[in-house]
Amino acid sequence: MTSIPTIAFKPHLLSVLRLALLMFASSAAVFAQQPGADGLGDRLYPRLGNGGYDVGHYAIDLAFTPESNTIAATAIVEALALQDLSSFNLDLSGLVVDNVFVNDETARFDRDDSELVISPSQALTNGEAFTARIAYGGVPAPISDPAVPWLKLGWQRWTEGYVAAVSEPSGSMNWFPSNNHPLDKATFVFRLTVPQPYTAVANGVLSETINNADDTRTFVWHMRQPMASYLALAAVGEFVEFRDESGPIIIRNYFPPDTDPGTITAYDVTGEMMSWLINLLGPYPFDEYGVVVVPGFPMALETQSMSIFGETMHDPEIILHELVHQWFGNSVTLMNWTDTWLHEGFASYFDALWVGEHYGARAYDGYVTAALNSNTALPAPGNPEKHELFSLSVYFRGALVLHALREEVGDETFFEILRTFYSANAYGNVDTADFIAHAERLSQRELDELFDAWLYGERIPDLP
Ligand code: TRP
Ligand code: ZN
């Protein structure tokens, strides 16, 4: 009697134990699964970007119907989980989400303002590579952002027949779901389908133009270097391409067919600027460069490898400014939106260098004096509020920060600081402290006081 129950009992006990262990292990695992954060802690934009994962690549496949300004799209997001995740967020504003798959399995999703909350059927584990596929569409609603009160952001029509998405800082979430913060850069492919006779322009290299049976064409653009979401571009209209392959980097510009010849030739200076910048800073960071001119767009923006310009924005200073951003802004990118002076001050300062190069030291001094003379109008650029992110102060007092540094450390060290700050941080993210530390290391000087006064002091300090 004793042996039989013993024999039967042992396996039974073992399997009960195993089951208990399994349940314990899995409940512990479930307990460790957390939702990803809905932001990355940016002081000015706490809900932009999301925590818990890192995107490596986006594939945006988007068909556009101009008459109704409707998009029908699929976004594939390839990412790496940085923690165990019961759910994670993407930033998406407006539009309708049809379905979401994670690793090819249907996932639950919720919308909460501009957060798309995705709950995979199986929780993700720390270190796991995963793919999210989001089918979505509708009419994009332009976004109001206090940082740019003079226009709305995101996908929108600028005039009859011309649509373009411009996004700095927050706007890209009106046309594709993303981890919408510069801290999470990724490579991109855009497959943009538009009816004849439209052309679709985006970032990077145009690898293919496909003629579809239904009289539409698909333009395939690859951005092979890491890109922040705010630098993503789509521009749709009738465009004529002008190519220049004579310089170190292929330059391809897109203009409306009726653009006046003076506007087109105004961009001829790009090649010379390109060589000058490569010489000063090091290799151009992307495969090709160029501009797309969009009628009705009132500004210029440094969208990665394909800056977008309004029809009247072709002064050399602006052409140079957007080109400089390819190094400072697009390749070396801020890690908090509060540091826009690292983009705008740098790009503006190169305008002074360029006029100095071409018209002599007096032209450089003239630029500096003009900036200095607006003393009372230039509050501290280092810690702006949202509505000051692209203020004159950030541009011009931001540029003066570099001028002051140059006066303090001398030309040779100054240009070495610029060049090595660039090369050490290419394709990455930086903050103001990184720049100060770098300048101190190269100059072997204490520079806290100088930077404090120029970046945060109420009034413009005296030059060193
Ligand atoms: N970065 C732009 C420049 O070159 C200014 C800017 C910020 C902008 N946000 C924008 C321009 C949105 C057009 C649209 O100085
Ligand atoms: Zn700028």
mmCIF file of N, CA, C and O in Angstrom, residues 248-305:
data_model
loop_
_atom_site.group_PDB
_atom_site.id
_atom_site.type_symbol
_atom_site.label_atom_id
_atom_site.label_comp_id
_atom_site.label_asym_id
_atom_site.label_seq_id
_atom_site.Cartn_x
_atom_site.Cartn_y
_atom_site.Cartn_z
ATOM 1 N N PRO A 248 31.770 67.814 -54.497
ATOM 2 C CA PRO A 248 32.024 66.639 -53.660
ATOM 3 C C PRO A 248 30.734 65.911 -53.256
ATOM 4 O O PRO A 248 30.758 64.713 -52.984
ATOM 5 N N ILE A 249 29.623 66.619 -53.236
ATOM 6 C CA ILE A 249 28.340 66.030 -52.833
ATOM 7 C C ILE A 249 27.323 66.330 -53.927
ATOM 8 O O ILE A 249 27.252 67.455 -54.430
ATOM 9 N N ILE A 250 26.545 65.325 -54.295
ATOM 10 C CA ILE A 250 25.490 65.548 -55.301
ATOM 11 C C ILE A 250 24.470 66.531 -54.734
ATOM 12 O O ILE A 250 23.995 66.368 -53.607
ATOM 13 N N ILE A 251 24.163 67.554 -55.531
ATOM 14 C CA ILE A 251 23.148 68.521 -55.122
ATOM 15 C C ILE A 251 21.973 68.399 -56.080
ATOM 16 O O ILE A 251 22.127 68.485 -57.297
ATOM 17 N N ARG A 252 20.793 68.143 -55.493
ATOM 18 C CA ARG A 252 19.586 68.047 -56.341
ATOM 19 C C ARG A 252 18.525 68.938 -55.707
ATOM 20 O O ARG A 252 18.111 68.761 -54.585
ATOM 21 N N ASN A 253 18.119 69.946 -56.515
ATOM 22 C CA ASN A 253 17.119 70.912 -56.052
ATOM 23 C C ASN A 253 15.812 70.697 -56.787
ATOM 24 O O ASN A 253 15.814 70.317 -57.959
ATOM 25 N N TYR A 254 14.712 70.967 -56.108
ATOM 26 C CA TYR A 254 13.386 70.811 -56.696
ATOM 27 C C TYR A 254 12.650 72.145 -56.693
ATOM 28 O O TYR A 254 12.492 72.767 -55.636
ATOM 29 N N PHE A 255 12.230 72.568 -57.884
ATOM 30 C CA PHE A 255 11.517 73.840 -58.031
ATOM 31 C C PHE A 255 10.184 73.616 -58.744
ATOM 32 O O PHE A 255 10.088 72.738 -59.612
ATOM 33 N N PRO A 256 9.194 74.455 -58.438
ATOM 34 C CA PRO A 256 7.968 74.437 -59.245
ATOM 35 C C PRO A 256 8.315 74.804 -60.684
ATOM 36 O O PRO A 256 9.270 75.553 -60.913
ATOM 37 N N PRO A 257 7.553 74.297 -61.658
ATOM 38 C CA PRO A 257 7.898 74.502 -63.066
ATOM 39 C C PRO A 257 7.980 75.976 -63.479
ATOM 40 O O PRO A 257 8.756 76.318 -64.363
ATOM 41 N N ASP A 258 7.224 76.856 -62.840
ATOM 42 C CA ASP A 258 7.209 78.257 -63.272
ATOM 43 C C ASP A 258 8.142 79.146 -62.445
ATOM 44 O O ASP A 258 8.029 80.360 -62.452
ATOM 45 N N THR A 259 9.093 78.530 -61.711
ATOM 46 C CA THR A 259 9.996 79.320 -60.865
ATOM 47 C C THR A 259 10.867 80.255 -61.698
ATOM 48 O O THR A 259 11.409 79.842 -62.733
ATOM 49 N N ASP A 260 11.018 81.492 -61.223
ATOM 50 C CA ASP A 260 11.819 82.402 -62.050
ATOM 51 C C ASP A 260 13.293 82.018 -61.979
ATOM 52 O O ASP A 260 13.790 81.546 -60.961
ATOM 53 N N PRO A 261 13.980 82.175 -63.124
ATOM 54 C CA PRO A 261 15.353 81.675 -63.268
ATOM 55 C C PRO A 261 16.288 82.244 -62.200
ATOM 56 O O PRO A 261 17.222 81.562 -61.769
ATOM 57 N N GLY A 262 16.026 83.480 -61.746
ATOM 58 C CA GLY A 262 16.859 84.089 -60.708
ATOM 59 C C GLY A 262 16.803 83.305 -59.407
ATOM 60 O O GLY A 262 17.799 83.205 -58.681
ATOM 61 N N THR A 263 15.656 82.757 -59.104
ATOM 62 C CA THR A 263 15.516 81.949 -57.885
ATOM 63 C C THR A 263 16.323 80.667 -58.031
ATOM 64 O O THR A 263 17.041 80.249 -57.112
ATOM 65 N N ILE A 264 16.239 80.065 -59.197
ATOM 66 C CA ILE A 264 16.945 78.797 -59.412
ATOM 67 C C ILE A 264 18.460 78.999 -59.321
ATOM 68 O O ILE A 264 19.158 78.253 -58.632
ATOM 69 N N THR A 265 18.949 80.067 -59.970
ATOM 70 C CA THR A 265 20.401 80.281 -59.962
ATOM 71 C C THR A 265 20.900 80.792 -58.611
ATOM 72 O O THR A 265 22.081 80.658 -58.307
ATOM 73 N N ALA A 266 20.015 81.351 -57.803
ATOM 74 C CA ALA A 266 20.435 81.811 -56.469
ATOM 75 C C ALA A 266 21.049 80.655 -55.671
ATOM 76 O O ALA A 266 21.944 80.871 -54.844
ATOM 77 N N TYR A 267 20.591 79.437 -55.946
ATOM 78 C CA TYR A 267 21.095 78.282 -55.200
ATOM 79 C C TYR A 267 22.397 77.725 -55.765
ATOM 80 O O TYR A 267 22.956 76.778 -55.213
ATOM 81 N N ASP A 268 22.878 78.310 -56.861
ATOM 82 C CA ASP A 268 24.144 77.831 -57.437
ATOM 83 C C ASP A 268 25.306 77.967 -56.460
ATOM 84 O O ASP A 268 26.308 77.253 -56.559
ATOM 85 N N VAL A 269 25.189 78.886 -55.508
ATOM 86 C CA VAL A 269 26.254 79.123 -54.535
ATOM 87 C C VAL A 269 26.402 77.945 -53.548
ATOM 88 O O VAL A 269 27.387 77.829 -52.829
ATOM 89 N N THR A 270 25.431 77.043 -53.543
ATOM 90 C CA THR A 270 25.440 75.930 -52.577
ATOM 91 C C THR A 270 26.732 75.109 -52.643
ATOM 92 O O THR A 270 27.292 74.741 -51.604
ATOM 93 N N GLY A 271 27.197 74.834 -53.849
ATOM 94 C CA GLY A 271 28.393 74.007 -53.999
ATOM 95 C C GLY A 271 29.610 74.630 -53.330
ATOM 96 O O GLY A 271 30.381 73.944 -52.642
ATOM 97 N N GLU A 272 29.757 75.941 -53.517
ATOM 98 C CA GLU A 272 30.875 76.655 -52.909
ATOM 99 C C GLU A 272 30.758 76.643 -51.381
ATOM 100 O O GLU A 272 31.738 76.433 -50.652
ATOM 101 N N MET A 273 29.554 76.852 -50.886
ATOM 102 C CA MET A 273 29.320 76.809 -49.436
ATOM 103 C C MET A 273 29.623 75.418 -48.882
ATOM 104 O O MET A 273 30.201 75.265 -47.805
ATOM 105 N N MET A 274 29.207 74.421 -49.646
ATOM 106 C CA MET A 274 29.432 73.030 -49.231
ATOM 107 C C MET A 274 30.927 72.767 -49.051
ATOM 108 O O MET A 274 31.357 72.246 -48.013
ATOM 109 N N SER A 275 31.718 73.139 -50.039
ATOM 110 C CA SER A 275 33.166 72.894 -49.958
ATOM 111 C C SER A 275 33.784 73.666 -48.790
ATOM 112 O O SER A 275 34.653 73.148 -48.080
ATOM 113 N N TRP A 276 33.333 74.893 -48.597
ATOM 114 C CA TRP A 276 33.840 75.731 -47.501
ATOM 115 C C TRP A 276 33.538 75.088 -46.138
ATOM 116 O O TRP A 276 34.404 75.007 -45.265
ATOM 117 N N LEU A 277 32.314 74.570 -45.993
ATOM 118 C CA LEU A 277 31.928 73.962 -44.715
ATOM 119 C C LEU A 277 32.640 72.631 -44.476
ATOM 120 O O LEU A 277 33.037 72.316 -43.347
ATOM 121 N N ILE A 278 32.805 71.848 -45.536
ATOM 122 C CA ILE A 278 33.522 70.577 -45.399
ATOM 123 C C ILE A 278 34.941 70.854 -44.923
ATOM 124 O O ILE A 278 35.476 70.171 -44.038
ATOM 125 N N ASN A 279 35.509 71.917 -45.479
ATOM 126 C CA ASN A 279 36.861 72.308 -45.102
ATOM 127 C C ASN A 279 36.945 72.770 -43.642
ATOM 128 O O ASN A 279 37.887 72.436 -42.922
ATOM 129 N N LEU A 280 35.929 73.512 -43.203
ATOM 130 C CA LEU A 280 35.931 74.029 -41.822
ATOM 131 C C LEU A 280 35.579 72.970 -40.777
ATOM 132 O O LEU A 280 36.124 72.958 -39.678
ATOM 133 N N LEU A 281 34.633 72.087 -41.129
ATOM 134 C CA LEU A 281 34.018 71.236 -40.100
ATOM 135 C C LEU A 281 34.264 69.747 -40.266
ATOM 136 O O LEU A 281 34.156 68.989 -39.306
ATOM 137 N N GLY A 282 34.543 69.332 -41.507
ATOM 138 C CA GLY A 282 34.654 67.900 -41.757
ATOM 139 C C GLY A 282 33.546 67.460 -42.684
ATOM 140 O O GLY A 282 32.692 68.264 -43.070
ATOM 141 N N PRO A 283 33.543 66.171 -43.051
ATOM 142 C CA PRO A 283 32.657 65.658 -44.094
ATOM 143 C C PRO A 283 31.191 66.053 -43.914
ATOM 144 O O PRO A 283 30.683 66.056 -42.788
ATOM 145 N N TYR A 284 30.539 66.344 -45.038
ATOM 146 C CA TYR A 284 29.080 66.526 -45.028
ATOM 147 C C TYR A 284 28.454 65.232 -44.505
ATOM 148 O O TYR A 284 28.822 64.134 -44.936
ATOM 149 N N PRO A 285 27.506 65.332 -43.551
ATOM 150 C CA PRO A 285 27.042 64.120 -42.849
ATOM 151 C C PRO A 285 26.137 63.177 -43.635
ATOM 152 O O PRO A 285 25.954 62.033 -43.225
ATOM 153 N N PHE A 286 25.541 63.635 -44.759
ATOM 154 C CA PHE A 286 24.530 62.803 -45.410
ATOM 155 C C PHE A 286 24.946 62.489 -46.853
ATOM 156 O O PHE A 286 26.016 62.901 -47.283
ATOM 157 N N ASP A 287 24.120 61.730 -47.572
ATOM 158 C CA ASP A 287 24.543 61.266 -48.897
ATOM 159 C C ASP A 287 24.468 62.353 -49.959
ATOM 160 O O ASP A 287 25.343 62.457 -50.803
ATOM 161 N N GLU A 288 23.388 63.122 -49.957
ATOM 162 C CA GLU A 288 23.192 64.160 -50.961
ATOM 163 C C GLU A 288 22.620 65.388 -50.254
ATOM 164 O O GLU A 288 22.226 65.312 -49.090
ATOM 165 N N TYR A 289 22.602 66.510 -50.972
ATOM 166 C CA TYR A 289 21.972 67.697 -50.407
ATOM 167 C C TYR A 289 21.122 68.374 -51.472
ATOM 168 O O TYR A 289 21.236 68.062 -52.672
ATOM 169 N N GLY A 290 20.282 69.281 -51.031
ATOM 170 C CA GLY A 290 19.483 70.061 -51.962
ATOM 171 C C GLY A 290 18.367 70.777 -51.230
ATOM 172 O O GLY A 290 18.273 70.710 -50.001
ATOM 173 N N VAL A 291 17.579 71.502 -52.014
ATOM 174 C CA VAL A 291 16.438 72.211 -51.442
ATOM 175 C C VAL A 291 15.200 71.877 -52.249
ATOM 176 O O VAL A 291 15.286 71.498 -53.425
ATOM 177 N N VAL A 292 14.047 72.015 -51.604
ATOM 178 C CA VAL A 292 12.788 71.989 -52.331
ATOM 179 C C VAL A 292 12.095 73.320 -52.052
ATOM 180 O O VAL A 292 12.007 73.748 -50.897
ATOM 181 N N VAL A 293 11.705 73.991 -53.136
ATOM 182 C CA VAL A 293 11.043 75.292 -52.998
ATOM 183 C C VAL A 293 9.530 75.080 -53.111
ATOM 184 O O VAL A 293 9.045 74.541 -54.099
ATOM 185 N N VAL A 294 8.831 75.483 -52.041
ATOM 186 C CA VAL A 294 7.392 75.240 -51.962
ATOM 187 C C VAL A 294 6.639 76.578 -51.905
ATOM 188 O O VAL A 294 6.775 77.330 -50.940
ATOM 189 N N PRO A 295 5.863 76.877 -52.948
ATOM 190 C CA PRO A 295 5.099 78.131 -52.977
ATOM 191 C C PRO A 295 4.149 78.220 -51.782
ATOM 192 O O PRO A 295 3.521 77.231 -51.413
ATOM 193 N N GLY A 296 4.097 79.411 -51.189
ATOM 194 C CA GLY A 296 3.196 79.623 -50.063
ATOM 195 C C GLY A 296 3.813 79.307 -48.723
ATOM 196 O O GLY A 296 3.305 79.726 -47.680
ATOM 197 N N PHE A 297 4.920 78.571 -48.713
ATOM 198 C CA PHE A 297 5.607 78.285 -47.445
ATOM 199 C C PHE A 297 6.412 79.535 -47.084
ATOM 200 O O PHE A 297 7.232 79.995 -47.882
ATOM 201 N N PRO A 298 6.199 80.094 -45.876
ATOM 202 C CA PRO A 298 6.739 81.427 -45.604
ATOM 203 C C PRO A 298 8.142 81.467 -45.008
ATOM 204 O O PRO A 298 8.618 82.544 -44.661
ATOM 205 N N MET A 299 8.827 80.324 -44.890
ATOM 206 C CA MET A 299 10.068 80.294 -44.121
ATOM 207 C C MET A 299 11.111 79.443 -44.842
ATOM 208 O O MET A 299 10.993 79.162 -46.010
ATOM 209 N N ALA A 300 12.108 79.037 -44.077
ATOM 210 C CA ALA A 300 13.068 78.038 -44.540
ATOM 211 C C ALA A 300 13.330 77.112 -43.364
ATOM 212 O O ALA A 300 13.338 77.552 -42.210
ATOM 213 N N LEU A 301 13.529 75.844 -43.638
ATOM 214 C CA LEU A 301 13.749 74.859 -42.575
ATOM 215 C C LEU A 301 14.734 73.810 -43.076
ATOM 216 O O LEU A 301 14.662 73.365 -44.220
ATOM 217 N N GLU A 302 15.616 73.386 -42.145
ATOM 218 C CA GLU A 302 16.760 72.552 -42.499
ATOM 219 C C GLU A 302 16.445 71.056 -42.558
ATOM 220 O O GLU A 302 17.253 70.231 -42.140
ATOM 221 N N THR A 303 15.275 70.668 -43.077
ATOM 222 C CA THR A 303 14.915 69.255 -43.153
ATOM 223 C C THR A 303 16.077 68.440 -43.737
ATOM 224 O O THR A 303 16.698 68.844 -44.709
ATOM 225 N N GLN A 304 16.328 67.288 -43.118
ATOM 226 C CA GLN A 304 17.621 66.617 -43.288
ATOM 227 C C GLN A 304 17.924 66.242 -44.741
ATOM 228 O O GLN A 304 17.181 65.488 -45.370
ATOM 229 N N SER A 305 19.023 66.760 -45.235
ATOM 230 C CA SER A 305 19.543 66.533 -46.596
ATOM 231 C C SER A 305 18.674 67.146 -47.695
ATOM 232 O O SER A 305 19.017 67.064 -48.877
#
